[in-house]
Short mmCIF file of C-alpha atoms in Angstrom, two decimals:
data_model
loop_
_atom_site.label_atom_id
_atom_site.label_comp_id
_atom_site.label_asym_id
_atom_site.label_seq_id
_atom_site.Cartn_x
_atom_site.Cartn_y
_atom_site.Cartn_z
CA UNK A 8 8.49 -1.46 36.97
CA UNK A 9 9.23 -4.76 35.09
CA UNK A 10 8.63 -6.09 31.65
CA UNK A 11 5.05 -7.11 32.54
CA UNK A 12 3.86 -3.87 34.14
CA UNK A 13 5.65 -1.56 31.68
CA UNK A 14 3.48 -2.64 28.68
CA UNK A 15 0.29 -1.96 30.63
CA UNK A 16 1.60 1.58 31.66
CA UNK A 17 2.72 2.37 28.02
CA UNK A 18 -0.73 1.41 26.67
CA UNK A 19 -2.48 3.37 29.24
CA UNK A 20 -0.21 6.23 28.57
CA UNK A 21 -1.72 6.68 25.08
CA UNK A 22 -5.40 5.62 25.73
CA UNK A 23 -6.89 6.97 22.59
CA UNK A 24 -4.24 5.41 20.26
CA UNK A 25 -4.32 2.05 22.24
CA UNK A 26 -8.13 2.03 22.12
CA UNK A 27 -8.35 2.70 18.36
CA UNK A 28 -5.78 0.07 17.54
CA UNK A 29 -7.50 -2.55 19.77
CA UNK A 30 -10.74 -1.57 18.01
CA UNK A 31 -9.15 -2.19 14.63
CA UNK A 32 -8.22 -5.68 15.73
CA UNK A 33 -11.64 -6.28 17.19
CA UNK A 34 -13.26 -5.15 13.87
CA UNK A 35 -11.00 -7.67 11.99
CA UNK A 36 -12.06 -10.55 14.34
CA UNK A 37 -15.70 -9.55 14.17
CA UNK A 38 -15.45 -9.38 10.32
CA UNK A 39 -13.95 -12.88 10.14
CA UNK A 40 -16.47 -14.43 12.47
CA UNK A 41 -19.54 -12.63 10.91
CA UNK A 42 -18.45 -13.40 7.33
CA UNK A 43 -17.43 -16.97 8.00
CA UNK A 44 -20.54 -17.70 10.12
CA UNK A 45 -22.97 -16.16 7.67
CA UNK A 46 -21.51 -17.91 4.59
CA UNK A 47 -21.53 -21.28 6.38
CA UNK A 48 -24.84 -20.50 7.77
CA UNK A 49 -26.27 -19.89 4.39
CA UNK A 50 -24.86 -23.20 3.10
CA UNK A 51 -26.17 -24.94 6.21
CA UNK A 52 -29.60 -23.36 5.81
CA UNK A 53 -30.18 -24.62 2.30
CA UNK A 54 -28.61 -28.02 3.17
CA UNK A 55 -30.87 -28.69 6.08
CA UNK A 56 -33.86 -27.20 4.36
CA UNK A 57 -33.70 -29.45 1.36
CA UNK A 58 -32.89 -32.48 3.47
CA UNK A 59 -36.07 -31.75 5.61
CA UNK A 60 -38.37 -32.51 2.72
CA UNK A 61 -37.43 -36.19 3.01
CA UNK A 62 -35.55 -36.62 -0.22
CA UNK A 63 -32.50 -38.98 -0.34
CA UNK A 64 -31.08 -37.94 -3.73
CA UNK A 65 -31.24 -34.57 -5.76
CA UNK A 66 -31.06 -34.62 -9.47
CA UNK A 67 -30.09 -31.20 -10.83
CA UNK A 68 -28.23 -29.35 -13.61
CA UNK A 69 -24.56 -30.25 -13.72
CA UNK A 70 -22.23 -27.51 -12.59
CA UNK A 71 -24.96 -25.07 -11.92
CA UNK A 72 -23.82 -21.78 -10.66
CA UNK A 73 -26.55 -21.70 -8.04
CA UNK A 74 -29.53 -23.54 -6.86
CA UNK A 75 -31.93 -21.20 -8.56
CA UNK A 76 -30.06 -21.23 -11.87
CA UNK A 77 -30.27 -25.12 -12.23
CA UNK A 78 -32.69 -26.26 -15.02
CA UNK A 79 -33.79 -29.73 -15.59
CA UNK A 80 -36.40 -30.76 -18.29
CA UNK A 81 -39.75 -31.96 -17.08
CA UNK A 82 -39.33 -35.15 -19.23
CA UNK A 83 -36.85 -36.51 -16.74
CA UNK A 84 -39.67 -36.70 -14.37
CA UNK A 85 -41.10 -39.83 -16.26
CA UNK A 86 -37.74 -41.58 -16.28
CA UNK A 87 -36.56 -41.33 -12.61
CA UNK A 88 -39.59 -43.08 -11.07
CA UNK A 89 -38.77 -46.23 -13.18
CA UNK A 90 -35.43 -46.72 -11.54
CA UNK A 91 -35.34 -49.75 -9.27
CA UNK A 92 -35.35 -48.80 -5.68
CA UNK A 93 -36.97 -45.41 -6.18
CA UNK A 94 -40.23 -44.92 -4.07
CA UNK A 95 -41.17 -41.35 -5.16
CA UNK A 96 -40.02 -38.48 -7.34
CA UNK A 97 -41.00 -34.93 -7.20
CA UNK A 98 -39.92 -32.10 -9.49
CA UNK A 99 -39.33 -28.71 -7.69
CA UNK A 100 -38.97 -25.25 -9.09
CA UNK A 101 -37.22 -22.71 -6.78
CA UNK A 102 -36.90 -18.99 -7.00
CA UNK A 103 -35.79 -16.10 -4.76
CA UNK A 104 -38.41 -13.43 -4.66
CA UNK A 105 -39.95 -10.71 -2.26
CA UNK A 106 -43.22 -11.10 -0.47
CA UNK A 107 -45.44 -7.92 -0.22
CA UNK A 108 -42.06 -5.97 -0.77
CA UNK A 109 -41.41 -6.53 2.94
CA UNK A 110 -39.03 -9.44 2.92
CA UNK A 111 -37.02 -11.67 0.65
CA UNK A 112 -37.94 -15.43 0.74
CA UNK A 113 -37.66 -18.64 -1.24
CA UNK A 114 -40.69 -19.59 -3.21
CA UNK A 115 -41.03 -23.25 -4.29
CA UNK A 116 -43.32 -24.97 -6.80
CA UNK A 117 -44.42 -28.52 -5.98
CA UNK A 118 -46.30 -30.69 -8.42
CA UNK A 119 -49.93 -31.58 -7.75
CA UNK A 120 -50.08 -34.95 -5.92
CA UNK A 121 -46.33 -34.84 -5.05
CA UNK A 122 -45.22 -36.70 -1.91
CA UNK A 123 -43.78 -33.46 -0.69
CA UNK A 124 -47.37 -32.34 -0.08
CA UNK A 125 -48.10 -35.50 2.00
CA UNK A 126 -45.17 -34.80 4.26
CA UNK A 127 -46.30 -31.16 4.90
CA UNK A 128 -47.12 -30.35 8.60
CA UNK A 129 -50.04 -27.92 8.21
CA UNK A 130 -50.88 -25.85 11.27
CA UNK A 131 -53.81 -24.30 9.59
CA UNK A 132 -55.62 -24.53 6.28
CA UNK A 133 -55.08 -26.96 3.37
CA UNK A 134 -52.76 -27.57 0.44
CA UNK A 135 -53.36 -25.35 -2.66
CA UNK A 136 -55.81 -26.22 -5.44
CA UNK A 137 -55.96 -24.89 -9.01
CA UNK A 138 -57.62 -21.55 -8.43
CA UNK A 139 -57.41 -17.94 -9.40
CA UNK A 140 -55.71 -16.15 -7.73
CA UNK A 141 -53.26 -19.00 -7.02
CA UNK A 142 -53.13 -20.50 -3.43
CA UNK A 143 -49.98 -20.44 -1.38
CA UNK A 144 -48.85 -22.18 1.83
CA UNK A 145 -46.54 -20.00 3.92
CA UNK A 146 -43.96 -21.10 6.56
CA UNK A 147 -44.93 -20.39 10.10
CA UNK A 148 -42.22 -17.76 10.67
CA UNK A 149 -42.74 -15.54 7.63
CA UNK A 150 -46.66 -15.62 8.19
CA UNK A 151 -46.08 -14.61 11.82
CA UNK A 152 -43.54 -11.77 10.78
CA UNK A 153 -45.96 -10.47 8.24
CA UNK A 154 -49.08 -11.01 10.51
CA UNK A 155 -50.69 -13.01 7.82
CA UNK A 156 -53.42 -15.67 8.16
CA UNK A 157 -55.21 -18.19 6.03
CA UNK A 158 -57.49 -16.24 3.78
CA UNK A 159 -55.25 -13.18 3.52
CA UNK A 160 -53.60 -12.07 0.23
CA UNK A 161 -49.87 -11.63 -0.43
CA UNK A 162 -47.93 -10.54 -3.41
CA UNK A 163 -45.41 -12.95 -4.76
CA UNK A 164 -43.43 -12.39 -7.96
CA UNK A 165 -45.61 -9.30 -8.66
CA UNK A 166 -48.82 -11.50 -8.52
CA UNK A 167 -51.44 -11.75 -5.99
CA UNK A 168 -51.78 -15.02 -4.15
CA UNK A 169 -54.27 -16.21 -1.54
CA UNK A 170 -52.83 -17.87 1.65
CA UNK A 171 -54.59 -21.22 1.82
CA UNK A 172 -52.26 -22.87 4.54
CA UNK A 173 -49.79 -22.23 7.27
CA UNK A 174 -46.98 -24.93 7.69
CA UNK A 175 -44.55 -25.71 10.40
CA UNK A 176 -40.91 -26.75 9.54
CA UNK A 177 -37.85 -27.52 11.53
CA UNK A 178 -35.41 -25.29 9.50
CA UNK A 179 -35.11 -21.48 9.21
CA UNK A 180 -35.17 -21.77 5.39
CA UNK A 181 -38.49 -23.57 5.28
CA UNK A 182 -40.07 -21.54 8.05
CA UNK A 183 -39.74 -18.61 5.78
CA UNK A 184 -40.88 -20.32 2.55
CA UNK A 185 -43.73 -19.95 0.26
CA UNK A 186 -44.97 -23.01 -1.61
CA UNK A 187 -47.29 -22.97 -4.58
CA UNK A 188 -48.41 -25.40 -7.24
CA UNK A 189 -45.67 -26.16 -9.84
CA UNK A 190 -47.67 -25.28 -12.94
CA UNK A 191 -48.52 -21.88 -11.43
CA UNK A 192 -44.99 -21.04 -10.70
CA UNK A 193 -43.73 -22.33 -13.99
CA UNK A 194 -46.10 -19.98 -15.84
CA UNK A 195 -45.25 -17.15 -13.47
CA UNK A 196 -41.58 -17.54 -14.12
CA UNK A 197 -41.75 -18.32 -17.81
CA UNK A 198 -40.22 -21.71 -17.19
CA UNK A 199 -42.96 -24.07 -18.43
CA UNK A 200 -41.50 -27.51 -19.11
CA UNK A 201 -38.57 -27.19 -16.65
CA UNK A 202 -37.90 -27.59 -12.92
CA UNK A 203 -34.96 -26.58 -10.68
CA UNK A 204 -34.34 -30.13 -9.49
CA UNK A 205 -35.86 -33.45 -8.81
CA UNK A 206 -36.02 -34.72 -5.31
CA UNK A 207 -35.95 -38.39 -5.28
CA UNK A 208 -37.06 -40.55 -2.23
CA UNK A 209 -35.83 -44.23 -2.04
CA UNK A 210 -37.85 -47.24 -1.09
CA UNK A 211 -37.36 -48.26 2.57
CA UNK A 212 -35.57 -49.97 4.30
CA UNK A 213 -32.24 -48.45 3.47
CA UNK A 214 -28.62 -49.51 4.04
CA UNK A 215 -25.32 -48.06 2.63
CA UNK A 216 -25.06 -50.79 0.02
CA UNK A 217 -28.53 -50.28 -1.21
CA UNK A 218 -28.26 -46.61 -1.30
CA UNK A 219 -25.09 -46.69 -3.31
CA UNK A 220 -26.72 -49.25 -5.73
CA UNK A 221 -29.71 -47.04 -6.48
CA UNK A 222 -27.51 -43.96 -6.66
CA UNK A 223 -25.58 -45.65 -9.43
CA UNK A 224 -28.73 -46.46 -11.29
CA UNK A 225 -29.95 -42.87 -10.93
CA UNK A 226 -26.72 -41.63 -12.47
CA UNK A 227 -27.14 -43.89 -15.37
CA UNK A 228 -30.89 -42.92 -15.90
CA UNK A 229 -30.18 -39.17 -15.51
CA UNK A 230 -27.20 -39.07 -17.91
CA UNK A 231 -25.74 -35.64 -18.37
CA UNK A 232 -27.20 -34.40 -14.99
CA UNK A 233 -25.71 -34.14 -11.57
CA UNK A 234 -26.98 -36.81 -8.98
CA UNK A 235 -26.06 -36.09 -5.42
CA UNK A 236 -27.36 -37.26 -1.96
CA UNK A 237 -28.81 -34.28 -0.04
CA UNK A 238 -25.52 -33.99 2.10
CA UNK A 239 -23.48 -33.45 -0.97
CA UNK A 240 -25.83 -31.40 -3.10
CA UNK A 241 -25.47 -27.95 -1.55
CA UNK A 242 -21.70 -28.23 -1.06
CA UNK A 243 -21.28 -28.79 -4.84
CA UNK A 244 -22.98 -25.65 -5.79
CA UNK A 245 -20.44 -23.25 -7.19
CA UNK A 246 -22.09 -20.09 -5.73
CA UNK A 247 -21.42 -21.28 -2.22
CA UNK A 248 -17.68 -21.85 -3.07
CA UNK A 249 -17.46 -18.24 -4.44
CA UNK A 250 -18.99 -16.55 -1.40
CA UNK A 251 -16.74 -18.43 0.86
CA UNK A 252 -13.68 -17.31 -1.26
CA UNK A 253 -14.96 -13.75 -1.26
CA UNK A 254 -15.46 -13.71 2.55
CA UNK A 255 -11.94 -15.08 2.90
CA UNK A 256 -10.45 -12.38 0.68
CA UNK A 257 -12.28 -9.65 2.60
CA UNK A 258 -11.04 -11.20 5.95
CA UNK A 259 -7.46 -11.17 4.79
CA UNK A 260 -7.64 -7.55 3.73
CA UNK A 261 -9.15 -6.53 7.02
CA UNK A 262 -6.63 -8.46 9.06
CA UNK A 263 -3.85 -6.88 6.95
CA UNK A 264 -5.26 -3.39 7.88
CA UNK A 265 -5.31 -4.43 11.56
CA UNK A 266 -1.70 -5.71 11.39
CA UNK A 267 -0.61 -2.30 9.98
CA UNK A 268 -2.55 -0.50 12.77
CA UNK A 269 -0.69 -2.54 15.40
CA UNK A 270 2.71 -1.96 13.82
CA UNK A 271 2.03 1.78 13.41
CA UNK A 272 0.98 2.22 17.03
CA UNK A 273 4.05 0.23 18.36
CA UNK A 274 6.40 2.04 16.07
CA UNK A 275 5.14 5.42 17.24
CA UNK A 276 5.45 4.24 20.88
CA UNK A 277 9.12 3.15 20.18
CA UNK A 278 9.89 6.67 18.53
CA UNK A 279 8.31 8.44 21.63
CA UNK A 280 10.03 6.30 24.13
CA UNK A 281 13.66 6.51 22.85
CA UNK A 282 14.79 7.97 26.20
CA UNK A 283 13.01 5.22 28.20
CA UNK A 284 14.40 2.55 26.01
CA UNK A 285 17.81 4.11 26.33
CA UNK A 286 17.66 3.95 30.09
CA UNK A 287 16.51 0.28 30.06
CA UNK A 288 19.49 -0.59 27.91
CA UNK A 289 21.88 1.43 30.18
CA UNK A 290 20.74 -0.42 33.27
CA UNK A 291 21.39 -3.76 31.65
CA UNK A 292 18.14 -4.82 29.77
CA UNK A 293 19.20 -7.26 27.05
CA UNK A 294 17.83 -6.86 23.43
CA UNK A 295 15.74 -10.01 24.03
CA UNK A 296 14.13 -8.51 27.16
CA UNK A 297 13.30 -5.28 25.14
CA UNK A 298 11.90 -7.29 22.32
CA UNK A 299 9.61 -9.21 24.87
CA UNK A 300 8.57 -5.88 26.15
CA UNK A 301 7.28 -4.75 22.65
CA UNK A 302 5.88 -8.19 21.92
CA UNK A 303 3.92 -8.20 25.18
CA UNK A 304 2.29 -4.79 24.27
CA UNK A 305 1.20 -6.25 20.92
CA UNK A 306 -0.18 -9.46 22.40
CA UNK A 307 -2.14 -7.47 24.93
CA UNK A 308 -3.79 -5.32 22.31
CA UNK A 309 -4.43 -8.40 20.14
CA UNK A 310 -5.97 -10.44 23.10
CA UNK A 311 -8.31 -7.59 24.13
CA UNK A 312 -9.29 -6.87 20.54
CA UNK A 313 -9.84 -10.58 19.97
CA UNK A 314 -12.10 -10.95 22.96
CA UNK A 315 -14.15 -7.83 22.01
CA UNK A 316 -14.23 -8.88 18.35
CA UNK A 317 -15.78 -12.29 19.14
CA UNK A 318 -18.72 -10.58 20.95
CA UNK A 319 -19.01 -7.97 18.08
CA UNK A 320 -19.01 -10.75 15.37
CA UNK A 321 -21.71 -12.64 17.06
CA UNK A 322 -23.90 -9.56 17.47
CA UNK A 323 -23.21 -8.50 13.84
CA UNK A 324 -24.19 -11.86 12.62
CA UNK A 325 -27.43 -12.01 14.42
CA UNK A 326 -28.28 -8.42 13.42
CA UNK A 327 -27.75 -9.20 9.65
CA UNK A 328 -29.57 -12.55 9.79
CA UNK A 329 -32.64 -10.65 11.20
CA UNK A 330 -32.92 -7.86 8.60
CA UNK A 331 -35.69 -8.18 6.08
CA UNK A 332 -33.32 -8.73 3.14
CA UNK A 333 -31.81 -11.86 4.81
CA UNK A 334 -34.61 -13.23 6.95
CA UNK A 335 -35.04 -16.92 6.28
CA UNK A 336 -32.04 -17.01 4.04
CA UNK A 337 -29.10 -16.26 6.16
CA UNK A 338 -28.88 -17.71 9.75
CA UNK A 339 -26.22 -17.23 12.41
CA UNK A 340 -23.73 -20.08 12.55
CA UNK A 341 -21.05 -20.01 15.26
CA UNK A 342 -18.90 -22.91 16.10
CA UNK A 343 -15.80 -23.43 18.27
CA UNK A 344 -13.86 -23.97 15.09
CA UNK A 345 -14.78 -20.49 13.72
CA UNK A 346 -14.02 -18.77 16.97
CA UNK A 347 -10.77 -20.60 17.27
CA UNK A 348 -9.64 -19.75 13.72
CA UNK A 349 -10.34 -16.07 14.38
CA UNK A 350 -8.44 -16.08 17.70
CA UNK A 351 -5.41 -17.86 16.23
CA UNK A 352 -5.35 -15.36 13.29
CA UNK A 353 -5.61 -12.42 15.70
CA UNK A 354 -2.77 -13.74 17.83
CA UNK A 355 -0.51 -13.76 14.73
CA UNK A 356 -1.19 -10.16 14.16
CA UNK A 357 0.59 -9.15 17.56
CA UNK A 358 4.02 -10.75 16.89
CA UNK A 359 4.00 -9.79 13.14
CA UNK A 360 2.90 -6.25 13.91
CA UNK A 361 5.62 -5.92 16.55
CA UNK A 362 8.43 -7.27 14.40
CA UNK A 363 9.67 -3.90 12.84
CA UNK A 364 9.02 -1.77 15.96
CA UNK A 365 10.94 -4.41 18.08
CA UNK A 366 13.84 -4.37 15.51
CA UNK A 367 13.95 -0.52 15.81
CA UNK A 368 13.97 -0.62 19.52
CA UNK A 369 16.86 -2.97 19.91
CA UNK A 370 18.97 -0.97 17.28
CA UNK A 371 18.89 1.99 19.68
CA UNK A 372 22.25 2.59 21.41
CA UNK A 373 21.66 3.54 25.05
CA UNK A 374 24.19 6.47 24.94
CA UNK A 375 22.72 7.90 21.74
CA UNK A 376 19.22 7.59 22.99
CA UNK A 377 19.94 9.37 26.28
CA UNK A 378 21.83 12.08 24.37
CA UNK A 379 18.93 12.57 22.05
CA UNK A 380 16.62 13.30 24.85
#
């Protein structure tokens, strides 16, 4: 036996305790990956979804808590198109609602004649007209999930709508969206005279200097409102910062519990192996070597838990993203950076959890340890 084989023997000697501790570490890693991935995936989904419509700038309520809480008066829609360098402007009303009580989706209201309708890639049907019941265009994914086709009815915001078109998009958010005429949605939500935001498309060709110049003119024209390019818009929404902080707080708590589990397991192992540690000290093992023994056990549990946790986190993320409550809103988002952060954090659990047990182990005097046995 040496300091590399002893930790394996000790862990296998208490399989249930070791397995439960390793599982605790794995849950901590899985939680960090799933929470971080889903929160970043949510922001990425909205970011790419809004960018896909072809807008260059977004004008919204300053310091809005969420995308849906932003409110901009319709009167601004007659000012923004007059800004030099602007090609087209479209007001957009957004809300989060259920469809047939089967799934939660984003519903968008676009004005009649908006450039957004011209950019729509219809797979079937046509764009809505002023009709009763109101017409709606569904994203391809939500239409397929609900097994709906052009001509079918769906309930949106507690009102029946007729599906008049099915559209294809490149992002998860828009593949699960419902689009209606703006006046219809304004009336339905009791928000006549307001929109969530304005999507501004600049005249081509574009270069960095021209974009900055038009952006400055938009800020002047939309005094009192936030003007951001599409890359900045979502990242400035307070809601996304809050859920990121919330996810971080939960991850810290879970990692703290995992650290205590590792420390408890190693401390119990030290207490149960007093005689063994006494023999090691009697045959010449130095305190540093005994510390390495305890550290190696903690690192083994952390490494195994980390590897299992990465897999569990990815599975959990995909499961949550596919539930009805999250479909089209949350999407899995795994990067090397997220996995690396989780593994670095879990490898810190091992040494920190082993600190007190290792200190207890080196304080055992060989003679007393052998006599106690």
